[in-house]
Coordinates of C-alpha atoms in Angstrom, one line a residue:
M1 CA 33.1 53.5 38.3
P2 CA 30.4 53.8 41.0
A3 CA 26.9 54.7 40.1
S4 CA 27.3 58.5 41.3
D5 CA 30.8 58.6 39.3
R6 CA 29.4 57.4 35.9
E7 CA 26.4 59.3 36.3
L8 CA 28.4 62.1 36.5
T9 CA 30.7 61.1 33.9
D10 CA 27.7 60.3 31.8
Q11 CA 26.0 63.9 32.0
Q12 CA 29.6 65.6 30.8
F13 CA 29.9 63.3 27.9
M14 CA 26.1 64.0 26.9
Q15 CA 26.2 67.4 27.7
H16 CA 29.0 67.7 24.7
A17 CA 26.9 65.9 22.1
L18 CA 24.1 68.7 22.8
L19 CA 26.3 71.0 22.0
L20 CA 27.2 69.0 18.6
A21 CA 23.3 69.1 18.7
E22 CA 23.2 72.6 18.6
R23 CA 25.8 72.4 15.7
A24 CA 23.7 70.3 13.7
E25 CA 20.6 72.8 14.5
S26 CA 22.9 76.0 13.5
Q27 CA 23.3 74.0 10.1
G28 CA 19.5 73.8 9.8
E29 CA 19.9 69.8 10.5
V30 CA 17.3 68.4 13.2
P31 CA 19.4 68.8 16.2
V32 CA 20.8 65.5 17.6
G33 CA 24.7 65.4 18.8
A34 CA 27.0 62.2 19.3
V35 CA 30.1 61.2 21.0
V36 CA 32.0 57.8 21.1
V37 CA 34.3 57.5 24.1
L38 CA 36.9 54.9 25.0
H39 CA 38.3 55.0 28.6
D40 CA 37.1 58.3 29.3
Q41 CA 38.5 60.4 26.3
I42 CA 36.4 61.1 23.2
I43 CA 37.6 59.7 20.5
G44 CA 34.5 60.1 17.6
E45 CA 31.8 62.9 17.3
G46 CA 29.1 63.6 15.0
W47 CA 26.4 65.2 14.6
N48 CA 22.8 65.4 12.3
Q49 CA 24.4 66.0 8.9
P50 CA 21.8 64.3 6.1
I51 CA 20.5 67.5 4.3
T52 CA 23.9 69.4 4.2
L53 CA 26.1 66.3 2.9
Q54 CA 22.8 65.0 0.5
D55 CA 23.7 61.9 2.5
P56 CA 20.4 59.6 4.4
T57 CA 23.0 57.6 6.6
A58 CA 24.7 60.8 7.9
H59 CA 23.4 60.6 11.4
A60 CA 25.3 61.8 14.6
E61 CA 25.9 58.4 15.5
I62 CA 26.8 57.1 11.8
M63 CA 29.3 60.3 11.9
A64 CA 30.5 60.1 15.4
L65 CA 31.6 56.2 14.3
R66 CA 32.8 56.8 11.5
D67 CA 35.0 59.6 13.0
A68 CA 36.3 56.9 15.8
A69 CA 36.9 54.4 13.6
S70 CA 38.9 56.6 11.3
N71 CA 40.9 57.9 14.5
R72 CA 41.1 54.1 15.9
G73 CA 42.4 52.5 12.3
N74 CA 40.0 50.3 13.0
Y75 CA 35.7 50.1 12.4
R76 CA 35.6 48.0 15.6
L77 CA 35.1 49.6 18.5
P78 CA 34.9 47.4 21.2
E79 CA 34.7 49.2 24.9
T80 CA 33.4 52.2 23.9
T81 CA 30.5 53.9 24.9
L82 CA 28.4 55.8 22.5
Y83 CA 26.4 59.1 23.7
V84 CA 23.4 60.3 21.8
T85 CA 21.0 62.8 22.3
L86 CA 18.2 61.2 20.6
E87 CA 17.4 57.5 21.1
P88 CA 18.9 55.8 17.8
C89 CA 16.9 54.5 15.1
P90 CA 17.4 50.8 13.5
M91 CA 20.1 52.0 11.1
C92 CA 22.1 53.4 13.6
A93 CA 21.4 50.6 16.4
G94 CA 22.6 48.0 13.0
A95 CA 26.0 50.4 13.1
I96 CA 26.0 50.5 17.1
V97 CA 26.1 46.5 17.1
H98 CA 28.2 45.7 13.7
A99 CA 31.0 48.5 15.6
R100 CA 30.7 46.2 18.4
V101 CA 30.1 49.8 20.6
A102 CA 30.0 48.0 24.5
R103 CA 27.4 51.0 25.7
V104 CA 25.4 53.5 24.5
V105 CA 23.7 56.3 26.6
Y106 CA 20.9 58.7 25.1
A107 CA 19.1 61.4 26.4
A108 CA 15.2 61.5 24.8
S109 CA 13.4 58.9 23.6
D110 CA 12.4 58.5 19.8
P111 CA 8.5 57.7 20.3
K112 CA 8.3 57.4 16.3
G113 CA 11.6 55.3 15.3
G114 CA 13.8 54.3 18.7
A115 CA 15.7 51.0 18.6
A116 CA 16.4 51.0 21.9
G117 CA 13.0 50.3 23.2
S118 CA 10.7 52.7 22.6
V119 CA 9.6 51.3 19.4
F120 CA 12.0 48.8 18.4
K121 CA 14.2 46.3 20.9
L122 CA 17.0 46.0 18.7
L123 CA 19.0 47.5 21.5
P124 CA 19.9 45.5 23.8
T125 CA 17.8 42.7 23.6
D126 CA 17.2 41.2 19.9
E127 CA 19.1 38.3 20.6
R128 CA 19.5 37.3 16.9
F129 CA 22.5 39.4 17.0
N130 CA 25.9 37.9 18.2
H131 CA 26.6 40.9 20.2
R132 CA 25.0 42.7 22.9
V133 CA 25.0 46.5 24.0
V134 CA 24.3 48.1 27.3
V135 CA 21.8 51.0 27.1
D136 CA 21.1 53.6 29.4
G137 CA 18.2 56.3 28.5
G138 CA 17.1 59.6 29.9
V139 CA 20.3 61.2 30.4
L140 CA 19.9 64.8 30.1
Q141 CA 16.7 64.1 28.9
A142 CA 14.8 67.4 29.7
A143 CA 17.6 69.4 27.5
S144 CA 17.6 67.4 24.6
T145 CA 13.3 66.9 24.5
A146 CA 13.4 70.8 24.6
L147 CA 15.8 71.3 22.1
L148 CA 14.5 69.0 19.2
R149 CA 10.5 70.4 20.6
D150 CA 12.2 73.8 19.8
F151 CA 13.6 73.0 16.5
F152 CA 10.0 71.4 15.5
R153 CA 7.8 74.3 17.3
R154 CA 10.1 76.8 14.7
K155 CA 10.2 74.4 11.6
R156 CA 6.1 74.1 12.0
T157 CA 5.9 77.8 12.1
E158 CA 8.1 78.5 9.3
Q159 CA 6.2 76.2 7.2
K160 CA 2.7 77.9 8.2
N161 CA 3.9 81.1 7.4
G162 CA 5.1 79.7 3.8
S163 CA 9.1 79.6 4.3
N164 CA 10.8 77.1 2.2
N165 CA 13.5 76.0 4.4
Q166 CA 13.8 72.6 4.8

């Protein structure tokens, strides 16, 4: 696929992930969304739900991987691309490797816990893993960063004003 076609496709799938991030935000969750794509078809989607589900592993990536694995009837997801609005954390990076995802495309970097190079280098460079993942970052970065920044700004204002919302 030519680079310009791939960039357009990446933007389309990331736009869908951003819609899922907005769904997370509407539920009071940190606005992160993810989709798993195989042959230009979405086979799994997810958004952050740790508060809603009372599950610390319910990150957008994990939810999307679970959905894709269920839809495919296999926990291995070779030849897939995972699109996520925030750079994966170490837990999600491990799940991505174990699922054998071929490529990860993320929007915003995570300077506090990103595992695709911002803080940790689990994706794609950790040679101790027996599976390598291609990683591309920065797709629709400004939109994702703005969504996250506005969410946390609102949360800080609520806390400052004495609201007990999470």
